[in-house]
XYZ file of C-alpha atoms in Angstrom:
567
model
C 4.340 17.529 -7.625
C 6.861 14.260 -7.640
C 7.125 11.729 -4.240
C 10.133 10.349 -3.516
C 8.374 6.936 -1.418
C 10.764 3.910 -0.180
C 8.674 0.494 0.713
C 9.319 -0.078 4.476
C 8.397 1.789 7.857
C 6.592 8.183 13.809
C 7.355 11.601 16.057
C 5.578 11.653 19.900
C 2.896 14.084 19.581
C 0.614 14.339 22.267
C -1.977 15.478 24.223
C -2.367 15.719 28.006
C -4.429 17.392 30.617
C -2.293 19.971 32.331
C -3.412 19.579 35.811
C -2.220 17.848 38.140
C 0.837 16.818 36.143
C 4.378 16.823 37.233
C 7.702 17.372 34.653
C 10.972 15.990 35.229
C 14.309 15.423 33.494
C 16.035 12.082 33.899
C 20.570 12.832 34.255
C 23.991 10.904 34.031
C 24.781 12.683 37.678
C 28.415 13.393 36.760
C 28.392 14.739 32.984
C 24.580 15.609 33.269
C 24.064 14.314 29.847
C 19.949 13.670 29.189
C 19.543 9.860 29.605
C 16.476 8.771 27.025
C 14.143 6.595 27.492
C 15.008 5.914 31.348
C 12.090 3.774 32.699
C 9.662 5.428 35.173
C 6.926 3.552 37.314
C 4.973 4.736 40.572
C 6.700 2.273 43.026
C 5.828 -1.345 43.200
C 3.393 -0.941 39.741
C 3.690 -1.810 36.485
C 2.027 1.654 35.339
C 4.365 4.304 34.813
C 6.124 6.077 31.849
C 9.166 6.302 29.684
C 12.126 9.861 29.278
C 11.877 10.992 25.655
C 14.900 11.215 23.383
C 15.899 14.522 26.203
C 15.017 12.787 29.064
C 12.205 14.381 30.498
C 8.972 12.796 31.258
C 4.802 13.766 32.846
C 3.588 11.294 34.675
C 0.060 12.703 36.628
C 0.428 13.690 40.156
C -1.231 10.828 42.696
C -1.535 10.322 46.476
C 1.192 11.904 48.463
C 2.658 8.629 49.426
C 3.309 7.409 45.891
C 6.492 7.769 44.816
C 8.438 7.245 41.395
C 11.696 4.486 40.409
C 13.377 5.356 37.517
C 15.555 2.809 36.169
C 18.236 3.065 33.078
C 20.841 0.442 32.241
C 24.133 1.138 33.611
C 22.872 2.634 36.017
C 21.972 2.507 39.654
C 17.844 2.683 40.246
C 16.468 6.143 41.772
C 13.575 6.378 44.189
C 12.347 10.040 44.694
C 8.887 11.149 46.024
C 6.326 11.533 43.434
C 5.089 15.303 45.092
C 4.692 18.982 43.579
C 8.553 19.637 44.686
C 9.587 17.321 41.836
C 8.277 19.447 39.102
C 10.864 20.796 37.723
C 13.697 19.179 38.604
C 16.632 16.988 37.299
C 16.987 13.022 38.397
C 20.658 12.337 38.898
C 21.665 8.527 38.084
C 25.114 7.098 38.749
C 27.105 4.851 36.536
C 27.324 1.244 37.892
C 29.776 -0.002 35.595
C 33.254 -0.219 35.389
C 35.514 0.514 32.326
C 37.493 -2.801 30.896
C 40.822 -0.866 32.314
C 39.429 -0.627 35.827
C 37.504 -4.064 35.999
C 38.175 -7.423 36.816
C 36.991 -9.877 34.768
C 35.400 -12.614 37.025
C 37.456 -16.413 36.724
C 36.315 -18.552 33.744
C 34.233 -15.456 32.274
C 34.165 -16.600 28.222
C 32.791 -13.621 26.641
C 31.347 -16.056 23.619
C 29.666 -18.667 26.253
C 28.415 -15.565 27.918
C 26.968 -14.125 24.197
C 25.412 -17.307 23.222
C 24.399 -18.535 26.838
C 22.049 -14.499 26.928
C 21.145 -15.557 23.425
C 19.289 -18.435 24.145
C 17.929 -17.145 27.366
C 16.312 -14.556 24.859
C 15.219 -17.439 23.239
C 13.409 -18.644 25.977
C 11.420 -15.383 26.714
C 7.487 -15.945 27.322
C 4.872 -14.849 25.050
C 3.444 -11.342 27.235
C 1.157 -9.164 25.688
C 1.101 -5.528 26.503
C -0.376 -2.104 24.916
C 1.891 -0.112 22.888
C 3.097 3.348 21.653
C 4.500 3.391 18.424
C 6.170 7.347 17.133
C 8.202 7.734 14.275
C 9.886 10.764 13.085
C 11.620 11.841 9.366
C 13.747 14.735 8.789
C 15.718 16.040 5.918
C 18.195 18.980 6.204
C 16.716 18.869 10.184
C 13.662 19.940 8.209
C 10.667 18.101 9.148
C 9.384 15.801 6.417
C 7.352 12.804 8.260
C 5.802 12.781 11.792
C 3.725 9.099 12.721
C 2.295 8.541 15.882
C -0.040 5.301 16.958
C -1.192 2.696 19.542
C -1.170 -0.780 18.985
C -2.008 -4.312 20.991
C 0.824 -6.367 20.442
C 2.180 -9.485 20.971
C 5.993 -10.069 21.817
C 8.128 -12.914 22.176
C 11.537 -14.533 22.771
C 12.970 -11.497 21.978
C 10.943 -10.237 19.328
C 7.727 -8.109 18.429
C 5.586 -11.202 17.086
C 1.908 -8.953 16.056
C 0.523 -5.647 15.788
C -2.890 -5.260 16.192
C -3.609 -1.052 15.350
C -6.181 0.884 17.588
C -5.605 4.561 16.513
C -3.239 6.510 14.596
C -2.062 9.661 12.822
C 0.185 10.776 9.988
C 1.676 14.235 8.811
C 3.756 14.749 5.243
C 5.614 17.983 4.858
C 6.379 18.292 1.270
C 9.945 19.716 0.545
C 11.053 20.792 -3.054
C 7.780 19.912 -4.142
C 8.194 15.994 -2.637
C 7.060 14.494 -0.358
C 8.639 11.336 1.132
C 7.146 8.150 3.122
C 8.276 5.074 5.092
C 6.307 2.731 4.199
C 5.202 -0.777 5.866
C 8.127 0.356 8.284
C 6.271 -1.531 11.477
C 6.000 -4.649 9.453
C 9.112 -4.413 7.284
C 11.686 -2.827 10.802
C 10.092 -3.744 13.670
C 9.628 -6.929 13.437
C 13.489 -7.509 12.548
C 13.831 -10.858 14.328
C 17.403 -10.696 15.839
C 17.204 -14.611 16.065
C 16.843 -14.927 12.448
C 18.555 -15.085 9.676
C 16.986 -13.035 7.024
C 17.941 -12.158 3.341
C 16.887 -8.778 3.882
C 18.787 -7.899 7.123
C 22.527 -8.372 7.919
C 23.252 -11.090 9.662
C 23.004 -10.830 13.334
C 25.233 -12.587 15.744
C 22.594 -13.772 18.410
C 21.368 -15.912 15.113
C 23.728 -18.239 16.044
C 23.525 -19.971 19.003
C 26.536 -22.471 19.399
C 30.318 -21.129 20.842
C 31.439 -22.440 17.460
C 29.146 -20.942 14.618
C 29.719 -17.719 16.925
C 33.498 -17.664 16.698
C 33.755 -18.047 13.597
C 32.107 -15.182 12.116
C 32.437 -12.288 14.883
C 35.459 -11.608 17.339
C 33.616 -10.905 21.060
C 35.468 -9.066 23.997
C 34.630 -7.489 26.463
C 33.719 -3.591 26.666
C 32.915 -3.301 30.196
C 32.043 -4.862 33.816
C 29.075 -3.776 36.604
C 28.432 -5.145 39.879
C 25.281 -5.710 42.017
C 22.324 -6.100 41.476
C 21.680 -3.085 39.432
C 25.240 -3.448 37.297
C 25.394 -4.711 34.008
C 28.666 -6.415 32.209
C 29.020 -5.207 28.699
C 30.343 -7.330 25.520
C 31.034 -6.242 21.988
C 30.834 -8.287 18.961
C 32.530 -6.716 15.978
C 31.909 -9.186 12.263
C 35.111 -10.833 11.497
C 36.743 -9.920 7.919
C 34.993 -11.250 5.317
C 31.682 -11.120 7.083
C 30.816 -7.886 5.764
C 27.166 -8.100 5.186
C 26.617 -8.251 9.328
C 25.079 -6.822 12.100
C 27.800 -5.123 14.801
C 26.408 -5.707 18.357
C 26.622 -4.598 21.503
C 25.032 -6.373 24.744
C 23.738 -5.437 28.066
C 23.628 -8.420 30.998
C 23.127 -8.735 34.032
C 26.011 -9.611 36.152
C 27.785 -13.393 35.663
C 24.202 -14.346 34.317
C 22.602 -14.654 31.301
C 19.980 -12.364 31.619
C 19.644 -9.860 28.941
C 18.822 -5.593 29.689
C 19.852 -4.399 26.565
C 21.122 -5.494 23.024
C 21.993 -2.583 20.267
C 23.052 -3.850 16.354
C 24.366 -0.803 14.178
C 25.766 -1.369 10.477
C 26.888 1.696 8.585
C 26.487 1.463 4.559
C 24.500 -1.616 5.414
C 24.699 -4.222 2.311
C 21.669 -6.018 2.962
C 18.401 -4.036 4.104
C 14.576 -4.019 3.611
C 14.140 -0.648 1.815
C 12.827 -0.887 -1.493
C 12.174 2.712 -3.865
C 8.592 2.464 -4.994
C 9.463 3.579 -8.400
C 11.312 2.401 -11.288
C 13.341 5.928 -11.726
C 14.486 5.981 -7.891
C 17.439 4.512 -6.333
C 18.605 3.907 -2.678
C 22.348 4.507 -2.471
C 23.418 4.182 0.752
C 20.973 2.819 4.265
C 22.728 3.250 7.853
C 20.671 1.034 10.784
C 20.714 1.040 14.402
C 18.303 -1.251 16.122
C 18.302 -1.028 20.111
C 16.185 -3.141 22.524
C 15.623 -2.291 26.337
C 15.081 -5.216 28.574
C 11.933 -4.818 31.168
C 13.035 -5.275 34.675
C 9.844 -6.037 36.162
C 7.362 -8.713 35.443
C 7.843 -11.380 32.439
C 11.616 -10.719 30.171
C 10.203 -8.660 27.203
C 11.784 -5.666 25.339
C 10.066 -2.542 26.958
C 11.682 -0.318 24.513
C 12.461 -0.571 20.424
C 14.877 2.425 19.247
C 15.625 2.402 15.325
C 17.245 4.870 13.375
C 18.230 4.825 9.870
C 19.990 6.880 7.119
C 18.759 6.940 3.907
C 20.807 8.763 0.985
C 18.199 8.509 -2.205
C 18.439 10.024 -5.851
C 16.425 9.574 -8.926
C 17.235 11.369 -12.175
C 16.049 14.892 -10.603
C 17.356 15.255 -7.490
C 19.438 13.694 -4.278
C 18.127 13.629 -0.642
C 19.554 12.423 2.378
C 16.442 11.189 5.215
C 16.596 10.341 8.121
C 13.895 8.749 10.395
C 14.185 7.564 14.317
C 11.527 5.307 15.671
C 10.161 4.522 19.231
C 7.763 1.836 20.547
C 7.007 2.029 24.293
C 5.134 -1.345 25.632
C 3.266 -0.913 28.905
C 0.553 -1.710 30.685
C 1.632 -5.662 30.543
C -0.801 -8.311 30.224
C -3.382 -5.612 29.643
C -4.761 -4.630 25.966
C -6.770 -2.110 24.065
C -10.323 -3.484 23.412
C -9.830 -4.438 19.298
C -11.876 -2.528 17.172
C -14.706 -3.649 15.364
C -13.800 -3.274 11.518
C -12.315 -6.020 8.948
C -8.686 -4.702 8.484
C -7.242 -6.427 5.517
C -4.070 -8.781 7.007
C -0.949 -7.274 7.157
C 0.742 -3.744 8.861
C 0.274 -1.183 6.088
C 0.227 2.523 8.273
C -0.755 4.409 5.407
C -3.745 2.673 4.158
C -4.561 1.952 7.500
C -3.798 5.275 9.430
C -4.379 7.930 6.269
C -7.946 7.558 5.652
C -9.002 8.037 9.521
C -10.333 11.616 11.236
C -9.050 12.353 14.164
C -10.345 10.462 17.725
C -10.175 13.329 19.562
C -10.980 12.013 22.730
C -9.466 9.193 22.622
C -5.774 10.983 21.702
C -6.703 13.284 25.333
C -7.235 10.299 27.154
C -3.876 8.900 26.327
C -0.563 9.482 28.101
C 2.350 9.134 25.640
C 6.053 10.274 26.281
C 6.274 14.414 26.452
C 7.396 15.439 23.273
C 11.129 16.964 22.971
C 11.323 20.628 22.379
C 12.001 19.807 18.724
C 9.399 17.065 18.728
C 6.899 20.163 19.783
C 7.726 22.607 16.796
C 7.409 19.751 14.418
C 3.994 19.047 15.737
C 2.876 21.885 13.499
C 4.091 19.966 10.520
C 1.506 17.544 11.959
C -1.525 19.469 12.107
C -1.019 21.225 9.566
C 0.059 18.274 7.002
C -2.347 15.279 8.209
C -2.920 13.275 5.656
C -6.974 12.347 6.405
C -6.979 16.634 4.959
C -4.643 16.915 1.966
C -4.344 14.866 -1.160
C -0.818 13.957 -1.118
C -1.754 11.079 -3.569
C -3.264 13.270 -5.877
C 0.612 13.207 -7.983
C 0.655 9.086 -7.926
C 0.303 7.173 -11.113
C -2.685 4.860 -11.386
C -0.294 1.640 -10.633
C 0.559 3.350 -7.448
C -2.892 3.285 -6.195
C -1.989 1.013 -3.281
C -0.478 4.020 -1.476
C -4.003 5.732 -2.041
C -6.420 5.029 1.384
C -7.787 1.559 1.089
C -11.077 3.475 3.359
C -13.341 6.322 2.944
C -15.357 7.899 5.173
C -18.873 9.188 4.876
C -19.291 12.877 4.870
C -21.541 15.119 3.525
C -19.200 16.678 1.408
C -18.332 13.411 0.098
C -18.785 12.104 -3.355
C -17.656 8.899 -4.157
C -16.308 8.804 -7.916
C -14.504 6.217 -10.243
C -10.790 6.966 -8.485
C -11.911 6.274 -5.617
C -12.779 2.433 -6.175
C -9.949 0.996 -6.250
C -11.045 -3.146 -6.042
C -9.995 -5.407 -8.563
C -12.511 -8.415 -9.650
C -11.130 -11.440 -8.993
C -11.660 -14.690 -11.048
C -13.549 -17.494 -8.964
C -13.067 -20.108 -10.691
C -14.540 -22.856 -7.844
C -18.230 -21.934 -8.374
C -17.928 -20.737 -12.148
C -19.153 -17.524 -11.891
C -17.517 -14.682 -12.919
C -17.238 -11.934 -10.320
C -20.118 -9.055 -11.015
C -19.408 -5.407 -13.093
C -20.141 -3.717 -9.721
C -18.772 -4.527 -6.519
C -19.891 -1.442 -3.378
C -18.460 -2.763 0.210
C -19.287 -0.602 3.277
C -18.808 -1.224 7.100
C -19.792 -0.144 10.188
C -16.404 1.149 12.102
C -16.849 0.763 16.305
C -14.056 1.693 18.548
C -14.016 1.102 21.995
C -12.222 2.132 25.138
C -12.896 2.135 28.611
C -11.608 5.056 31.317
C -13.004 4.783 35.275
C -15.763 2.063 34.398
C -17.037 4.147 31.726
C -16.864 2.660 27.958
C -16.698 5.684 25.533
C -16.961 4.889 21.663
C -16.897 5.879 18.130
C -18.222 4.763 15.150
C -17.715 5.492 11.540
C -19.638 4.548 8.119
C -17.105 3.339 5.893
C -16.684 2.604 2.722
C -13.868 0.036 1.358
C -12.563 1.289 -1.774
C -9.949 -1.755 -2.437
C -12.735 -4.406 -2.244
C -15.152 -1.752 -4.355
C -15.207 -1.331 -7.968
C -17.711 0.104 -10.878
C -16.433 -1.617 -14.849
C -19.242 0.246 -16.561
C -18.917 3.762 -18.274
C -19.095 6.190 -15.443
C -22.562 7.772 -15.922
C -22.897 11.481 -15.020
C -25.727 9.351 -12.047
C -22.811 6.871 -11.438
C -21.229 8.591 -8.710
C -24.977 9.353 -6.812
C -25.692 5.642 -7.486
C -22.348 4.520 -5.390
C -22.566 7.706 -2.875
C -26.172 6.759 -1.834
C -24.830 3.135 -1.303
C -22.511 4.502 1.445
C -25.383 7.261 2.381
C -27.263 3.669 3.241
C -24.469 2.700 5.446
C -24.185 5.818 7.619
C -28.233 6.013 8.256
C -27.714 3.281 9.741
C -24.029 4.514 12.257
C -26.738 6.932 13.367
C -29.071 4.177 13.998
C -26.466 1.992 16.286
C -24.836 5.536 17.389
C -28.128 6.274 19.027
C -28.718 2.563 20.746
C -25.060 2.665 21.973
C -25.540 6.085 24.143
C -28.509 4.072 25.831
C -27.541 4.371 29.946
C -25.794 1.287 31.455
C -24.179 0.158 28.138
C -21.613 -2.585 28.177
C -19.179 -4.487 25.821
C -20.728 -7.198 25.032
C -24.132 -5.236 24.542
C -22.417 -2.847 22.425
C -21.031 -5.584 20.003
C -24.597 -7.085 19.377
C -25.468 -4.357 19.046
C -23.323 -3.870 16.363
C -23.675 -7.047 14.756
C -27.526 -6.070 14.451
C -27.017 -3.126 12.222
C -24.202 -4.430 9.778
C -26.647 -7.026 9.276
C -29.665 -4.562 8.892
C -26.969 -2.365 6.611
C -26.269 -5.447 3.917
C -30.061 -5.905 4.021
C -30.865 -1.889 3.159
C -28.226 -2.047 0.436
C -29.239 -5.089 -1.103
C -32.832 -3.595 -1.719
C -31.668 -0.434 -2.980
C -29.252 -2.361 -5.336
C -31.944 -5.263 -6.490
C -34.646 -1.467 -6.975
C -31.958 0.502 -9.065
C -30.806 -2.617 -11.009
C -34.661 -2.788 -12.734
C -35.100 0.780 -12.671
C -32.672 3.710 -12.530
C -35.456 5.794 -11.919
C -35.783 4.265 -8.429
C -32.618 6.206 -7.136
C -34.781 9.704 -6.608
C -37.206 7.592 -3.980
C -33.583 6.102 -2.317
C -32.488 9.652 -2.719
C -35.736 11.239 -1.190
C -35.010 9.260 1.556
C -31.057 10.186 2.206
C -32.206 13.990 2.016
C -34.337 13.899 4.640
C -32.549 11.308 6.710
C -29.261 12.899 6.086
C -29.801 16.257 4.586
C -28.381 15.711 1.433
C -29.129 15.918 -1.912
C -26.848 13.168 -4.024
C -29.542 13.717 -7.589
C -28.497 17.663 -7.955
C -27.527 18.286 -11.734
C -27.750 14.572 -12.565
C -29.950 13.274 -15.689
C -32.259 10.050 -14.818
C -34.175 9.910 -17.535
C -38.176 11.769 -17.384
C -40.061 11.842 -14.654
C -42.901 8.839 -14.405
């Protein structure tokens, strides 16, 4: 099986409690068209959700006095009682903008001045932290080939998503004609797009110019429509001038008469510059169409609440040609709050596949989350995820060794796992400062601890994990080598079980759990050091360590392995 893979950047996949949940749809009151990604909040609170691409949303039924405030750029907000009567109903919204032909431009309104003022307003947006939902879906000929969903801790500043810290995720890949298509490093490539920066791998953005003179030189800025009232919007369009082909076209929605941004959108057809690169030398990217949109929060600190990214890629290699369309949505919620960081030494950067593809699904976590309701199409695509979860299929088996970075960077312990030479992808690095050469064998394991709280209850999940990219084995692979490496991981699993038992003690607190994790991590390292020293001095010692593992974990790692005569 061959793979068509892109180096760059989800779909809605959810589990939600069926009881006490109502579902409704947000639509245009005149055309009945659905309004995607409308903000739905409990009135007077920051808790809520967004509608999906079909305008649908779900919220739990609260007290009899609760009401919902539904808002959408360019429409008057709507207040509706949150009751069982709302279930299955449509919420109609009325537009507040006026087309330019019927609007009167306010005296002294220079579109260039408004555009630059808004850009500078966004530059001053404060740093805000939040939880973030991240969803991606890719289709080819209307066939789902890739879905991704995840939760992160996010930080925003000056209209830019500055950081994402991974919490939980899931990926599904479905082969088409014997090939897989993946978006690799999307979050770091597209999601972190700096609308104010001049990045060589993106088209020029009109928001990168902070003076009217610069903007006028490169763009033509015109009015599209105007609005009235606090909920209205003025809309501007910035079109690249002739000779500025490698640039975004931009739309900007503003609060009437003010520089306050409500939304922005960047578009590029057949982009001359883009961050997508084929991983394989035999492939090429022919064309890329890109759309990037931010919808800003109307409550609380100024920040992009929803980010949408859509791009279409034409890909060719000597054996085939295909087009792929990827849609991404990010929803920032619970501003000022974040998930409890996972106790695990993640590598620097944000690489979705290495971070997500190895981890068994945490069903309890997903049941506690309430992502945007999936569309009917996404519900069907969910089956692709369930059948093709990357943690349960070796989609990377056909990759060449020089593309080992696409393989999972970590391995979670299981009774059926036997560590072999293909799992160990670390590369020794010389350490000239201390004059020592790297060892011929290095094995690294970690105790993974993820925690979350709901209703004052601390939930946790633990895993024993082999860090494949930090591990290597340079000796010839003898028949007993797999047992040697697997027993090393087994010692991590033994310590994980001891940690798990203590974490289940009544009255467990976050600080206590962190201290226990630290203690058991050190105990694991000490025991593994004793294991390595014993086996290094006498290989036959593997037998005694295997007895301990067999008695504790119920697995025999030396079946069929020849260590020499018994002593």
